[in-house]
Structures are given as C-alpha cells and as structure tokens.
Coordinates of C-alpha atoms and ligand atoms in Angstrom, one line a residue:
X1 CA -0.1 0.0 0.0
X2 CA 1.3 3.4 -0.9
X3 CA 0.4 6.8 0.7
X4 CA -0.6 7.9 -2.8
X5 CA -3.0 5.1 -3.2
X6 CA -4.9 6.1 0.0
X7 CA -4.9 9.7 -0.9
X8 CA -6.2 8.6 -4.2
X9 CA -9.1 6.9 -2.7
X10 CA -9.8 9.5 -0.4
X11 CA -9.9 12.4 -3.3
X12 CA -12.9 10.6 -4.4
X13 CA -14.9 12.1 -1.4
X14 CA -15.4 15.5 -1.0
X15 CA -15.6 15.7 2.4
X16 CA -12.8 17.8 4.1
X17 CA -11.2 15.7 7.0
X18 CA -11.7 17.2 10.6
X19 CA -8.1 17.0 11.7
X20 CA -5.9 18.2 8.7
X21 CA -2.9 19.5 10.7
X22 CA -2.3 17.0 13.4
X23 CA 0.7 18.8 15.0
X24 CA -1.1 22.3 14.9
X25 CA -4.2 20.9 16.3
X26 CA -2.3 19.1 19.1
X27 CA -0.4 22.6 20.0
X28 CA -3.5 24.7 20.0
X29 CA -5.8 22.3 21.6
X30 CA -7.4 22.9 25.1
X31 CA -10.2 21.3 26.9
X32 CA -12.0 24.6 27.4
X33 CA -12.1 25.3 23.7
X34 CA -13.2 21.7 23.1
X35 CA -16.1 22.3 25.7
X36 CA -17.5 25.0 23.5
X37 CA -18.6 22.2 21.0
X38 CA -21.1 21.1 23.6
X39 CA -24.2 22.9 25.0
X40 CA -23.8 22.2 28.7
X41 CA -26.4 23.2 31.2
X42 CA -26.8 26.8 32.4
X43 CA -25.4 26.2 35.9
X44 CA -22.1 24.6 34.5
X45 CA -23.7 21.3 34.5
X46 CA -23.2 18.6 31.8
X47 CA -25.5 15.8 31.1
X48 CA -24.9 13.2 28.6
X49 CA -28.3 12.7 27.3
X50 CA -28.8 16.2 26.8
X51 CA -25.9 16.5 24.9
X52 CA -26.8 13.6 22.8
X53 CA -30.5 14.4 22.2
X54 CA -32.3 17.4 23.6
X55 CA -30.0 20.3 22.5
X56 CA -30.6 19.3 18.9
X57 CA -34.2 20.1 19.1
X58 CA -33.2 23.8 19.4
X59 CA -30.8 23.7 16.5
X60 CA -33.3 22.7 13.8
X61 CA -32.6 19.0 14.1
X62 CA -35.7 17.8 15.8
X63 CA -36.9 16.0 12.7
X64 CA -33.8 14.6 11.6
X65 CA -33.6 10.6 11.7
X66 CA -31.2 10.0 14.9
X67 CA -31.6 6.0 14.7
X68 CA -32.3 4.1 11.7
X69 CA -33.0 0.8 13.0
X70 CA -33.0 -2.5 11.1
X71 CA -34.7 -5.3 12.3
X72 CA -33.5 -9.0 12.2
X73 CA -36.6 -9.8 10.0
X74 CA -36.2 -6.8 7.8
X75 CA -38.4 -4.4 9.4
X76 CA -37.3 -0.7 9.9
X77 CA -38.2 1.9 12.3
X78 CA -36.8 5.4 12.3
X79 CA -36.7 7.6 15.4
X80 CA -36.0 11.3 15.0
X81 CA -34.2 13.5 17.5
X82 CA -37.7 14.5 18.7
X83 CA -38.9 11.0 19.1
X84 CA -35.8 10.4 21.0
X85 CA -36.2 13.2 23.3
X86 CA -39.9 12.4 23.9
X87 CA -39.3 8.6 24.5
X88 CA -36.3 9.1 26.8
X89 CA -38.2 11.9 28.8
X90 CA -41.0 9.1 29.2
X91 CA -38.4 6.6 30.6
X92 CA -37.0 9.0 33.0
X93 CA -40.5 9.9 34.3
X94 CA -41.1 6.1 34.5
X95 CA -37.9 5.6 36.7
X96 CA -38.8 8.5 38.8
X97 CA -42.3 7.2 39.3
X98 CA -41.0 4.1 40.6
X99 CA -38.9 5.8 43.1
X100 CA -35.5 5.3 41.3
X101 CA -33.2 7.7 42.8
X102 CA -30.0 9.6 41.1
X103 CA -27.1 7.4 41.2
X104 CA -29.0 4.1 41.6
X105 CA -28.0 1.4 38.9
X106 CA -30.2 0.6 36.0
X107 CA -29.2 -2.5 34.1
X108 CA -30.2 -3.1 30.5
X109 CA -30.3 -6.6 29.0
X110 CA -31.7 -6.7 25.6
X111 CA -30.9 -6.9 22.0
X112 CA -30.2 -4.0 19.8
X113 CA -33.8 -2.7 19.9
X114 CA -34.7 0.8 20.1
X115 CA -36.1 0.7 23.6
X116 CA -32.4 -0.2 24.7
X117 CA -31.5 3.3 23.4
X118 CA -34.3 5.0 24.8
X119 CA -33.5 3.4 28.2
X120 CA -29.7 4.4 28.0
X121 CA -30.8 8.0 27.4
X122 CA -33.6 8.2 29.7
X123 CA -31.6 6.7 32.5
X124 CA -29.0 9.2 31.9
X125 CA -31.6 12.2 31.9
X126 CA -32.6 11.1 35.4
X127 CA -29.1 10.8 36.6
X128 CA -29.3 6.9 37.2
X129 CA -26.1 5.0 36.4
X130 CA -26.8 3.1 33.4
X131 CA -25.3 -0.4 32.8
X132 CA -25.9 -2.1 29.5
X133 CA -25.3 -5.9 29.6
X134 CA -24.5 -7.9 26.4
X135 CA -27.7 -9.8 25.6
X136 CA -25.9 -13.1 25.0
X137 CA -24.9 -13.4 28.7
X138 CA -25.9 -16.5 30.3
X139 CA -27.3 -16.2 34.2
X140 CA -24.2 -16.3 35.7
X141 CA -22.3 -13.3 34.2
X142 CA -25.7 -11.5 34.5
X143 CA -25.8 -12.3 38.2
X144 CA -22.3 -11.5 38.9
X145 CA -22.4 -8.0 37.2
X146 CA -26.0 -7.3 38.8
X147 CA -24.6 -8.1 42.2
X148 CA -21.4 -6.1 41.9
X149 CA -23.4 -3.2 40.5
X150 CA -26.3 -3.5 43.2
X151 CA -28.8 -3.5 40.3
X152 CA -32.1 -1.5 41.2
X153 CA -34.0 -1.6 38.0
X154 CA -33.5 -4.3 35.1
X155 CA -35.0 -3.6 31.6
X156 CA -35.1 -6.9 29.6
X157 CA -37.5 -9.0 27.5
X158 CA -39.7 -11.7 28.6
X159 CA -37.8 -14.4 26.9
X160 CA -34.4 -13.3 28.2
X161 CA -36.1 -12.8 31.7
X162 CA -37.4 -16.3 31.8
X163 CA -34.0 -18.0 30.6
X164 CA -31.4 -15.9 32.2
X165 CA -33.0 -13.8 34.9
X166 CA -35.6 -15.5 36.6
X167 CA -33.2 -18.5 37.9
X168 CA -31.1 -15.9 39.6
X169 CA -33.3 -13.1 40.5
X170 CA -33.7 -14.2 44.3
X171 CA -29.6 -13.6 44.4
X172 CA -29.9 -10.2 43.5
X173 CA -32.0 -8.7 46.3
X174 CA -31.2 -4.9 45.5
X175 CA -33.3 -5.5 42.5
X176 CA -36.7 -3.6 43.0
X177 CA -38.1 -3.5 39.4
X178 CA -37.8 -5.3 36.3
X179 CA -39.4 -3.7 33.1
X180 CA -40.3 -5.9 30.0
X181 CA -39.7 -4.7 26.4
X182 CA -42.2 -6.3 24.0
X183 CA -41.8 -7.2 20.6
X184 CA -41.5 -4.1 18.1
X185 CA -41.8 -1.8 21.2
X186 CA -45.5 -3.2 21.6
X187 CA -47.1 -3.8 25.2
X188 CA -46.3 -7.5 26.4
X189 CA -49.9 -8.9 26.7
X190 CA -50.8 -9.6 30.4
X191 CA -50.8 -13.2 30.0
X192 CA -47.1 -13.1 29.0
X193 CA -45.8 -10.8 31.4
X194 CA -43.8 -12.8 33.8
X195 CA -44.6 -12.5 37.7
X196 CA -43.0 -9.7 39.3
X197 CA -42.3 -7.7 36.3
X198 CA -43.9 -4.3 34.8
X199 CA -44.7 -4.0 31.1
X200 CA -42.5 -1.1 29.9
X201 CA -44.6 0.0 26.9
X202 CA -47.9 0.7 29.2
X203 CA -45.7 2.5 31.4
X204 CA -44.2 4.8 28.8
X205 CA -47.4 5.4 27.2
X206 CA -48.8 6.7 30.6
X207 CA -45.8 8.9 31.6
X208 CA -45.3 12.5 30.6
X209 CA -43.2 13.4 27.8
X210 CA -42.0 16.2 29.7
X211 CA -39.0 15.7 31.9
X212 CA -36.7 18.6 33.1
X213 CA -33.3 17.2 33.4
X214 CA -31.9 18.0 36.8
X215 CA -28.6 19.9 37.2
X216 CA -26.0 17.3 36.4
X217 CA -22.4 17.7 38.0
X218 CA -19.7 16.7 35.1
X219 CA -18.5 14.4 37.8
X220 CA -21.8 12.7 38.5
X221 CA -21.4 9.1 37.8
X222 CA -23.3 8.1 34.5
X223 CA -22.3 4.9 33.2
X224 CA -21.1 1.5 34.5
X225 CA -19.1 -0.7 32.2
X226 CA -17.6 -4.2 32.8
X227 CA -14.4 -4.9 30.9
X228 CA -14.3 -7.5 28.5
X229 CA -12.6 -10.1 30.7
X230 CA -9.8 -11.0 28.3
X231 CA -7.2 -11.2 31.1
X232 CA -9.4 -12.3 34.0
X233 CA -12.6 -11.5 35.9
X234 CA -14.4 -8.5 34.4
X235 CA -14.1 -5.2 36.4
X236 CA -16.8 -2.5 36.8
X237 CA -15.6 0.8 35.5
X238 CA -17.5 3.9 36.6
X239 CA -17.7 6.7 34.1
X240 CA -19.1 10.1 34.7
X241 CA -21.2 12.5 32.7
X242 CA -18.3 14.8 31.8
X243 CA -17.0 11.9 29.6
X244 CA -19.2 13.2 26.8
X245 CA -16.7 15.7 25.9
X246 CA -14.2 13.0 25.3
X247 CA -16.9 10.9 23.3
X248 CA -17.7 14.1 21.2
X249 CA -14.1 15.4 20.4
X250 CA -12.9 11.8 19.8
X251 CA -15.5 11.0 17.3
X252 CA -14.7 14.4 15.6
X253 CA -10.8 13.5 15.5
X254 CA -10.7 9.7 15.1
X255 CA -13.8 8.9 13.4
X256 CA -14.1 12.0 11.3
X257 CA -17.6 12.3 11.9
X258 CA -19.5 15.2 9.9
X259 CA -23.1 16.2 10.6
X260 CA -24.4 14.9 7.4
X261 CA -22.8 11.4 7.6
X262 CA -24.6 8.1 7.9
X263 CA -22.7 6.3 10.7
X264 CA -22.4 2.5 11.8
X265 CA -21.1 1.4 14.8
X266 CA -21.1 -2.4 15.1
X267 CA -20.4 -2.9 18.5
X268 CA -23.1 -4.0 20.9
X269 CA -24.0 -1.5 23.7
X270 CA -23.3 -4.2 26.1
X271 CA -19.5 -3.2 25.5
X272 CA -18.0 0.1 26.0
X273 CA -17.5 0.7 22.3
X274 CA -21.2 0.3 21.6
X275 CA -22.2 2.9 24.3
X276 CA -19.5 5.4 23.8
X277 CA -19.9 5.2 19.9
X278 CA -22.9 3.4 19.4
X279 CA -25.0 5.5 21.3
X280 CA -23.5 8.7 22.7
X281 CA -20.8 10.1 20.4
X282 CA -22.6 10.0 17.2
X283 CA -26.0 11.5 18.5
X284 CA -23.9 14.3 20.2
X285 CA -23.0 15.3 16.5
X286 CA -26.6 15.2 15.5
X287 CA -26.1 12.7 12.6
X288 CA -28.0 9.7 11.6
X289 CA -26.7 6.4 13.0
X290 CA -27.6 3.0 11.8
X291 CA -28.4 0.2 14.3
X292 CA -28.7 -3.3 13.2
X293 CA -30.5 -5.9 15.3
X294 CA -29.3 -8.9 13.6
X295 CA -26.1 -10.9 14.2
X296 CA -22.9 -10.7 12.0
X297 CA -23.5 -12.2 8.6
X298 CA -20.9 -11.0 5.8
X299 CA -23.3 -10.6 3.1
X300 CA -25.8 -8.6 5.4
X301 CA -23.2 -6.2 6.5
X302 CA -21.9 -5.4 3.0
X303 CA -25.5 -4.8 2.1
X304 CA -26.0 -2.5 5.0
X305 CA -22.8 -0.7 4.1
X306 CA -23.9 -0.1 0.6
X307 CA -27.8 0.2 0.7
X308 CA -27.8 2.2 4.0
X309 CA -25.1 4.6 2.4
X310 CA -22.9 4.4 5.6
X311 CA -20.3 7.0 5.2
X312 CA -18.4 6.1 8.6
X313 CA -18.1 2.5 9.7
X314 CA -16.5 1.7 13.3
X315 CA -15.9 -2.0 13.6
X316 CA -13.5 -4.4 15.3
X317 CA -10.9 -6.9 14.1
X318 CA -12.9 -10.0 14.9
X319 CA -15.4 -8.8 12.3
X320 CA -13.0 -7.8 9.8
X321 CA -11.2 -11.3 10.2
X322 CA -14.8 -12.9 9.7
X323 CA -15.2 -10.9 6.6
X324 CA -11.8 -11.6 5.3
X325 CA -12.7 -15.2 5.7
X326 CA -15.5 -14.9 3.7
X327 CA -13.5 -13.6 0.7
X328 CA -13.4 -10.5 -1.2
X329 CA -15.6 -12.0 -3.9
X330 CA -18.6 -10.9 -2.1
X331 CA -17.6 -7.3 -1.9
X332 CA -17.8 -7.2 -5.7
X333 CA -21.4 -7.5 -5.4
X334 CA -21.9 -4.2 -4.0
X335 CA -20.8 -0.5 -4.3
X336 CA -19.6 1.4 -1.3
X337 CA -19.5 5.0 -2.8
X338 CA -20.8 6.6 0.1
X339 CA -18.1 4.9 2.5
X340 CA -15.6 7.4 3.4
X341 CA -13.8 6.2 6.6
X342 CA -13.3 2.8 8.4
X343 CA -11.9 2.4 11.8
X344 CA -11.5 -0.6 14.2
X345 CA -10.8 -1.1 17.9
X346 CA -10.7 -3.7 20.4
X347 CA -7.6 -6.0 19.5
X348 CA -4.5 -5.6 17.5
X349 CA -5.4 -5.0 13.7
X350 CA -2.8 -7.0 11.9
X351 CA -1.3 -5.2 8.8
X352 CA -2.9 -7.7 6.5
X353 CA -6.3 -6.5 7.7
X354 CA -5.6 -2.8 6.9
X355 CA -4.4 -3.8 3.4
X356 CA -7.6 -6.0 2.9
X357 CA -9.7 -2.7 3.6
X358 CA -8.1 -1.5 0.4
X359 CA -8.9 -4.3 -1.5
X360 CA -12.3 -4.7 -0.5
X361 CA -13.5 -0.9 -0.1
X362 CA -10.6 1.0 -1.6
X363 CA -10.0 2.4 1.8
X364 CA -7.6 1.5 4.4
X365 CA -8.8 0.3 8.1
X366 CA -7.9 3.0 10.5
X367 CA -6.9 1.3 13.9
X368 CA -7.4 3.0 17.2
X369 CA -6.8 2.3 20.7
X370 CA -8.6 2.6 24.0
X371 CA -10.0 0.5 26.9
X372 CA -13.1 0.4 29.0
X373 CA -11.0 2.4 31.6
X374 CA -10.2 5.3 29.2
X375 CA -14.0 5.7 28.3
X376 CA -12.9 7.0 24.8
X377 CA -10.5 6.7 22.1
X378 CA -7.0 7.7 23.1
X379 CA -4.8 6.9 20.1
X380 CA -5.7 6.8 16.5
X381 CA -4.8 6.7 13.0
X382 CA -6.6 9.8 11.4
X383 CA -8.3 10.4 8.0
X384 CA -6.0 12.9 6.7
X385 CA -2.7 11.4 7.9
X386 CA -0.6 8.8 6.7
X387 CA -1.6 5.1 8.1
X388 CA 1.2 3.0 9.1
X389 CA -0.3 -0.6 8.9
X390 CA 0.4 -2.3 12.4
X391 CA 0.5 0.9 14.4
X392 CA -2.5 2.0 16.4
X393 CA -1.7 5.7 15.4
X394 CA -1.0 8.8 17.4
X395 CA -2.5 10.2 20.6
X396 CA -5.5 12.3 20.1
X397 CA -5.2 16.3 20.8
X398 CA -5.5 16.6 24.7
X399 CA -4.0 13.3 25.4
X400 CA -0.6 12.6 26.3
X401 CA 1.0 9.1 25.9
X402 CA 4.1 7.9 28.0
X403 CA 6.0 4.6 27.2
X404 CA 7.2 3.7 30.9
X405 CA 9.6 1.6 32.1
X406 CA 11.0 0.9 35.7
X407 CA 14.4 1.3 37.0
X408 CA 16.1 -0.9 39.5
X409 CA 14.6 1.0 42.4
X410 CA 11.1 0.5 40.8
X411 CA 10.7 4.3 39.7
X412 CA 9.1 4.9 36.6
X413 CA 10.7 6.8 33.7
X414 CA 9.7 7.3 30.0
X415 CA 11.4 4.7 27.7
X416 CA 13.9 6.2 25.0
X417 CA 12.0 6.6 21.8
X418 CA 11.4 3.2 19.9
X419 CA 12.0 1.0 22.8
X420 CA 9.2 -1.1 24.6
X421 CA 7.4 -0.1 27.7
X422 CA 4.1 0.2 29.4
X423 CA 1.6 2.3 27.6
X424 CA 0.5 4.9 30.1
X425 CA -1.7 8.1 29.7
X426 CA -1.3 11.5 31.7
X427 CA -4.3 11.7 34.0
X428 CA -7.1 14.0 33.8
X429 CA -8.8 13.4 30.5
X430 CA -12.6 13.8 30.9
X431 CA -13.7 10.1 30.2
X432 CA -11.0 8.7 32.5
X433 CA -12.8 6.0 34.7
X434 CA -13.4 7.3 38.2
X435 CA -13.3 3.7 39.9
X436 CA -13.5 0.0 39.7
X437 CA -16.8 -0.5 41.5
X438 CA -16.0 -2.1 45.0
X439 CA -12.4 -2.3 44.1
X440 CA -10.8 0.9 45.4
X441 CA -7.3 -1.0 45.9
X442 CA -7.1 -2.1 42.4
X443 CA -8.3 1.4 41.1
X444 CA -5.4 2.9 42.9
X445 CA -2.9 0.6 41.6
X446 CA -3.6 1.8 38.2
X447 CA -2.2 5.2 38.9
X448 CA 1.4 6.3 39.6
X449 CA 3.2 9.8 39.4
X450 CA 0.4 11.2 37.5
X451 CA 0.1 8.5 34.9
X452 CA -2.7 5.8 34.3
X453 CA -0.9 2.7 33.7
X454 CA -2.7 0.7 30.9
X455 CA -1.4 -2.9 31.4
X456 CA -0.5 -2.9 27.7
X457 CA 3.0 -3.0 26.2
X458 CA 3.9 -0.7 23.3
X459 CA 6.5 1.5 21.7
X460 CA 6.3 4.8 20.0
X461 CA 8.4 5.7 17.1
X462 CA 10.2 9.1 16.5
X463 CA 7.0 10.5 14.5
X464 CA 4.8 9.7 17.7
X465 CA 2.9 6.3 16.2
X466 CA 2.3 3.9 18.9
X467 CA 2.9 0.3 18.2
X468 CA 1.2 -2.3 20.1
X469 CA 3.4 -5.1 21.5
X470 CA 0.9 -7.1 23.6
X471 CA -0.9 -7.1 26.9
X472 CA 1.6 -7.3 29.8
X473 CA 0.0 -10.8 30.7
X474 CA 0.6 -12.2 27.0
X475 CA 4.3 -11.1 26.6
X476 CA 6.5 -14.1 26.3
X477 CA 10.1 -14.5 27.4
X478 CA 12.3 -16.9 25.4
X479 CA 15.9 -17.6 25.3
X480 CA 16.3 -13.9 26.7
X481 CA 14.0 -12.4 24.1
X482 CA 10.8 -10.5 25.0
X483 CA 8.2 -11.1 22.5
X484 CA 4.9 -9.6 21.8
X485 CA 2.4 -12.1 20.5
X486 CA 1.2 -9.6 18.0
X487 CA 4.0 -9.3 15.6
X488 CA 4.5 -13.1 15.5
X489 CA 0.8 -13.5 14.8
X490 CA 1.0 -10.8 12.3
X491 CA 3.6 -12.6 10.1
X492 CA 1.4 -15.9 10.4
X493 CA -1.5 -14.0 9.0
X494 CA 0.5 -13.2 5.8
X495 CA 0.1 -17.0 4.7
X496 CA -3.0 -17.0 2.5
X497 CA -4.7 -19.7 4.2
X498 CA -4.5 -18.4 7.7
X499 CA -7.6 -16.7 9.0
X500 CA -6.7 -16.1 12.7
X501 CA -3.4 -16.9 14.7
X502 CA -2.6 -16.7 18.4
X503 CA 0.8 -17.3 19.9
X504 CA 1.6 -18.2 23.4
X505 CA 4.7 -19.1 25.5
X506 CA 5.1 -22.9 26.2
X507 CA 7.5 -23.5 29.0
X508 CA 10.8 -25.0 27.8
X509 CA 13.7 -26.2 30.0
X510 CA 16.3 -24.6 27.7
X511 CA 14.7 -21.5 26.4
X512 CA 12.4 -20.6 29.2
X513 CA 9.6 -20.7 26.9
X514 CA 9.3 -21.7 23.0
X515 CA 6.7 -19.9 21.1
X516 CA 3.6 -22.1 20.1
X517 CA 1.3 -20.9 17.6
X518 CA -2.5 -21.8 17.2
X519 CA -3.9 -21.3 13.7
X520 CA -7.4 -21.5 12.2
X521 CA -7.7 -21.4 8.3
X522 CA -9.8 -19.8 5.9
X523 CA -12.8 -21.8 4.2
X524 CA -11.2 -23.8 1.4
X525 CA -7.9 -24.9 3.2
X526 CA -7.5 -28.1 5.2
X527 CA -4.7 -28.4 7.9
X528 CA -1.6 -30.1 6.4
X529 CA 2.0 -30.6 6.9
X530 CA 2.6 -28.9 3.7
X531 CA 0.7 -25.7 5.1
X532 CA 2.4 -25.9 8.4
X533 CA 5.9 -25.8 6.7
X534 CA 4.9 -22.8 4.4
X535 CA 3.7 -20.9 7.7
X536 CA 6.8 -21.7 9.7
X537 CA 9.0 -20.8 6.6
X538 CA 7.2 -17.4 6.2
X539 CA 7.4 -16.8 10.0
X540 CA 11.3 -17.6 10.0
X541 CA 12.0 -15.3 7.1
X542 CA 9.9 -12.3 8.4
X543 CA 11.0 -12.7 12.1
X544 CA 14.2 -14.9 12.3
X545 CA 14.4 -18.4 13.9
X546 CA 14.7 -17.1 17.6
X547 CA 11.3 -15.3 17.1
X548 CA 9.5 -17.9 15.0
X549 CA 6.9 -20.4 16.7
X550 CA 8.4 -23.9 17.1
X551 CA 5.0 -25.6 17.2
X552 CA 1.9 -25.0 15.2
X553 CA -1.7 -26.3 15.9
X554 CA -4.4 -26.1 13.9
X555 CA -8.0 -25.3 15.4
X556 CA -11.2 -24.8 13.7
X557 CA -11.5 -21.5 15.5
X558 CA -9.8 -19.9 18.2
X559 CA -11.4 -19.4 21.7
X560 CA -12.5 -15.7 22.2
X561 CA -14.3 -13.7 24.9
X562 CA -17.8 -12.8 24.2
X563 CA -16.5 -9.5 22.9
X564 CA -14.8 -11.6 20.3
X565 CA -11.1 -11.0 21.4
X566 CA -8.8 -13.9 21.1
X567 CA -8.3 -15.4 24.7
X568 CA -4.6 -16.4 24.7
X569 CA -4.7 -17.2 28.4
X570 CA -7.2 -20.0 27.7
X571 CA -5.0 -21.4 25.0
X572 CA -2.0 -21.2 27.7
X573 CA -4.1 -22.9 30.4
X574 CA -5.4 -25.7 27.8
X575 CA -1.9 -26.4 26.8
X576 CA -0.4 -26.5 30.3
X577 CA -3.3 -28.6 31.7
X578 CA -4.2 -25.7 34.1
X579 CA -7.6 -24.8 35.4
X580 CA -9.1 -22.6 32.9
X581 CA -10.3 -20.0 35.3
X582 CA -13.3 -18.1 35.4
X583 CA -15.0 -19.2 32.2
X584 CA -18.4 -17.8 32.9
X585 CA -17.8 -14.7 31.0
X586 CA -16.2 -16.5 28.2
X587 CA -17.3 -18.3 25.0
X588 CA -16.4 -21.5 26.0
X589 CA -17.2 -23.3 22.9
X590 CA -14.5 -21.3 20.9
X591 CA -16.9 -20.0 18.4
X592 CA -16.5 -16.4 17.5
X593 CA -19.5 -14.4 18.7
X594 CA -22.0 -13.3 16.4
X595 CA -22.5 -9.6 15.9
X596 CA -20.8 -9.1 19.3
X597 CA -18.0 -6.8 18.2
X598 CA -16.7 -5.1 21.4
Ligands
LIG1 P1 -10.0 -7.1 31.1 O1 -9.4 -5.8 31.3 O2 -11.0 -7.4 31.7 O3 -8.9 -8.1 30.7 P2 -10.3 -6.1 28.2 O4 -8.9 -5.5 28.5 O5 -10.2 -7.0 27.1 O6 -10.7 -6.9 29.4 P3 -11.5 -3.8 27.2 O7 -11.4 -2.8 28.0 O8 -12.7 -4.0 26.4 O9 -11.4 -5.2 27.8 O10 -10.3 -3.9 26.2 C1 -9.2 -3.1 26.2 C2 -8.0 -3.8 25.8 O11 -8.1 -4.5 24.3 C3 -6.9 -2.9 25.4 O12 -6.1 -2.7 27.0 C4 -5.9 -3.6 24.5 O13 -5.2 -4.9 25.4 C5 -6.8 -4.3 23.6 N1 -7.1 -3.3 22.5 C6 -7.8 -2.4 22.3 N2 -7.8 -1.8 21.2 C7 -6.4 -2.2 20.7 C8 -5.9 -2.0 19.3 N3 -6.3 -1.2 18.6 N4 -4.7 -2.6 19.3 C9 -4.2 -3.7 20.2 N5 -5.0 -4.0 21.3 C10 -6.2 -3.3 21.6
LIG2 MG1 -8.3 -4.5 30.2

C-alpha cells in the first residue's frame, strides 16, 4: 500500500477531514475550547443525554433521523431526535415514578432494539447510572454483574427474563423493578408478562413526555461498564457525565464524523464501544446512525454498508477477520460509494487487515486504541494522516501518552524513543474512569506519578506513532528475548490460508519458553504438514528463527471472549493442563460471537 493510493481513494470523496494538521491541532488544543462544542447546562452542568439528544431540538434537528433501526426480520424503524427526546423523557419519568433515585443502577439486558437506546438516554436524563449488558450473557455473568453493581432496575425482554434472569433473581436482592420490553416496542400481553415484572410500553405510554433534566455535575456517575474479561474476571469501570466531552471530540478527530454522515458502529452497547460510539458520540454530532439488530453475517453487513449509504463505519478486528474469511468476492457484488472512513478497535489490527480494507473497499482500515477504563478513543490513525499498517496511530489532541519503564529502584521513567514499555496516559482526560466498583485498591494501583498505567505494552516511534506489543500478561520471554504475540501473529497471517492466529509461550527447560502458535484456516483450506511448513517458513523469514514459533496447532476457530477477542490465556491454560479460570464470561465453545464486536 502506498500513501498515494490512500490519498487517491480519499480524493474521491469531497468531505474535508476534520483533523488536517495534526501537529497544529495538538499544539492549539485546550479542553476549554473543546467544551464549546457542547451546550452544557446553564449552571455549569453537563448531562450526557441532553448533549446527545435534547440540545439538537433547539438547533433545527428535531425532525432529523437519529436512529435508523434495521430489524432482524427486515423491518425498519426510524426515530427522529424529537422521538428520542420524547421517549427518553418518558423513560426518565417512569423511573422517577418507580422511586428510582439519582445514582442508582439501571441495568439493561436486551438485543439492539430501539427501547435499549431509549432506556440508556432516559436513565442518563434522570441521573441514574446506566449499565448495559451484552444480551447473549448467560445467567451467571448477569448475576455476577448485577450483584457487583447493586442493580435497582433491570430492563429486559420476557424471553431473556425467563431464561436468564428468573433463575438468579433471588440472588440479587437489590433489584426492585424489572421492566419488560415487548416485541416491536408493543406492550407485552398480560398473560405473557412474567410474575413480578412490569410492562414498559404501558408505563411509557402513561408517562409524561416532559422531563426537566436536573442539574448534572460533570463528575456525577453516568455509566457502569464491565471490561471484556480478556485477562481475568471483568472489572466494573465507573464513568461520569463529563466523559461526553471525550466522546464528542474523539468522534470528531478519530472517526472523522460530520453532521451529514450516516454512521454505523457495529459494537453492541453491552460493550463500552457500543455505548460510547454506538449511542452517545454520534448523537452528540446530530447525525444519523444505523443500528442493526441482527447478528454478524458478511453478506448482510456488505448490504447495509452499501444500501444504507454508510459514510463512516466503526468495527472490530474480529469482524474484519470474519469478513476476510468470507473472501473479497462478496464485496464485488456491492458498491460502497458513500463509505469514506473505516475504523477498528478492540484488538490488534494486523497489517494484513489494513491492506484487506483497500482491497475490499478501496480504503484502509484505521486502527485506534482505547480501553473500557479510558472511556473514549485515546490513540488513532486519522483520516488525513498517513496510515502505518500495524500501528495504532498517534495520541488524540489533549491526550498525552507515555511509554514507561521501571528502574532498579522501581521508579517509573519514560522509555527512549522506539523502545518498549508500558503504555500510560497522563491523568485528567474527561472520560477517565473514576473507579472500579467495590475495588478501590485495584483502582489506585492503576495510577502512579500522574500516569494511568494501561497494562498494555507498546513502543512509540520518532514520529509519535504507537505500536502495540501485547498485553503485559501475554508477553513471552524466550531465550532472553521479550516477544509480543502481535508481531508473530501478524507474520503468520501473511500466509494466504491463515484466518486467525494466536501465539503463546510454552515452558521449555532450555529456552524458558518456546513460541507455540494456534492457527485457524480460511474456508477452502485444510490443515496439512505442507501448510504448516509454509507458515513456519514465512515466520522464519520475516522474524528470524529465534522469534518464530516452534510448534503450530490447527484449530477450527480460536477461543474468544464474548466480545470477540482472542483468549490467549485460555490457550495457555489448555496447553499446560491448568484450570481454565473463570469461564463464566467466556465463549467456552470457541466460536466467534455473532455480531458481538466489542
Ligand atoms: P480485561 O481488562 O477484563 O482483561 P479487556 O482489556 O479485553 O478485558 P477492554 O477494555 O474491552 O477489556 O479492552 C481493552 C484492551 O483491548 C486494551 O487494553 C488492549 O489490550 C486491547 N485493545 C484495544 N484496542 C486495541 C488496538 N487497537 N490494538 C491492540 N490492542 C487493543
Ligand atoms: Mg483490560
């Protein structure tokens, strides 16, 4: 890929990128100036839902479509900003009528239906703390999270309630109200309403559509998000209303959102990406977003991108890998002339995937990096900047990145340019998490000397681009070398047959560890010694013998978290015959989750 080819692809679209001069923008950036892009409340308050919805009613967008909802069964619903304002006000009134207090936790467990979005926004209007859960969780992860979060209210559907919640409801004594969402937003017939639950449609119908959003301090808690659980038990990260400033400006800089865009974030709101960028950030820009209820299906996704005229698409490597697996033939059936910008987050985006974007859409895929804890995008490849395949990009304006190492006394220092260290962020950005719920010590341990320590290892080159090495838990020590799995996996992916790869360290008496790779193959390829030899040969040529895998196992698919991330810790545990740990949140059958991009 050349820079020229990217530029040529871009010149086809007339939209001027938001961030043209990266250095100048970083120098002139201030949070005060950024805040002027939001409305705020008269008394210095800041409420996420007001910024996302109600403020647009005064600027002529009341009748603009905010959510274009695509049902699983090809049905469609469109909600304007006025509809969203009305319905979320009703929801806030419903909560208030039930005696729900500010700061109490409202959990959501539903597929991607309009009521889920209404409940997020209505809960935020009231000042409740909203916690969306991934609707494919089983009873155990639901129980665990509702207990940690002291759930007061749950919004769900009758079938999810019967299967997943009723068996554990007695174990969540804080749960006072369960509100039922019916099919297509209709009331649940009384005979179908499970005992001890209320019908949401009737409550919304009877509630007033006027709700005065109370003064909301930017430091008031707004969202509770559980991490993906890639490295262990999920942690409950608390975010405040002030985070909406980060959502807004990061979508402007890193996703290049423009007011006339049609935007599609494929992440489920049960994961932080699906809330920050699948609900809040796009709405603060007053644009139209697509919400697809259905699970992942390559053909369907291409069709949505094409027919819904998606301009900006935010997805995840797990989805990109699944699309790559399906082959580029499918893409030839569609035209993507409105698509201007593609971004990805959640896992390392291998250079192969960036290049595949050019093949399939004529656009590179822009990797960006952040975590549940950071609440918003911190590092990104930008629309008007060079894309360096394999790099996560450069820090956003307003964000300071450090690559830190410890000296012999244990003190932190910034690593020399180009060398490895822990990826850290200067504290104080608006969407920084304000706590791990009920885990104060763990929270405090994340901070040192004015830095937030991310637990990821990276290096930063002389131009400021950050290169992911691996999670500190996944890094492998072999014959005195410290190896991040990402670069080895990227080399394996260069073989045309390889769909997914994961590399772990397997203890070895001589080397300390040897590299062992697990590989799944694309459709049309079967495991063979020939393929194994070819993959090993690519790895040796690209990486040198010391850093190449010594063993390769073929698996039909790799084990993943429910959010679609490859679980190296599970492969390690299986390889070593260790207990597999807390599997309750994992996709134990090793199948990539459908439509579950983080
Ligand atoms: P847990 O903290 O419970 O183990 P998790 O870290 O997977 O779960 P998230 O907050 O959803 O939960 O994921 C953030 C992590 O995902 C990052 O710390 C990083 O390891 C990985 N990640 C996110 N984006 C990228 C990216 N662009 N490149 C490489 N890794 C990424
Ligand atoms: Mg994490």
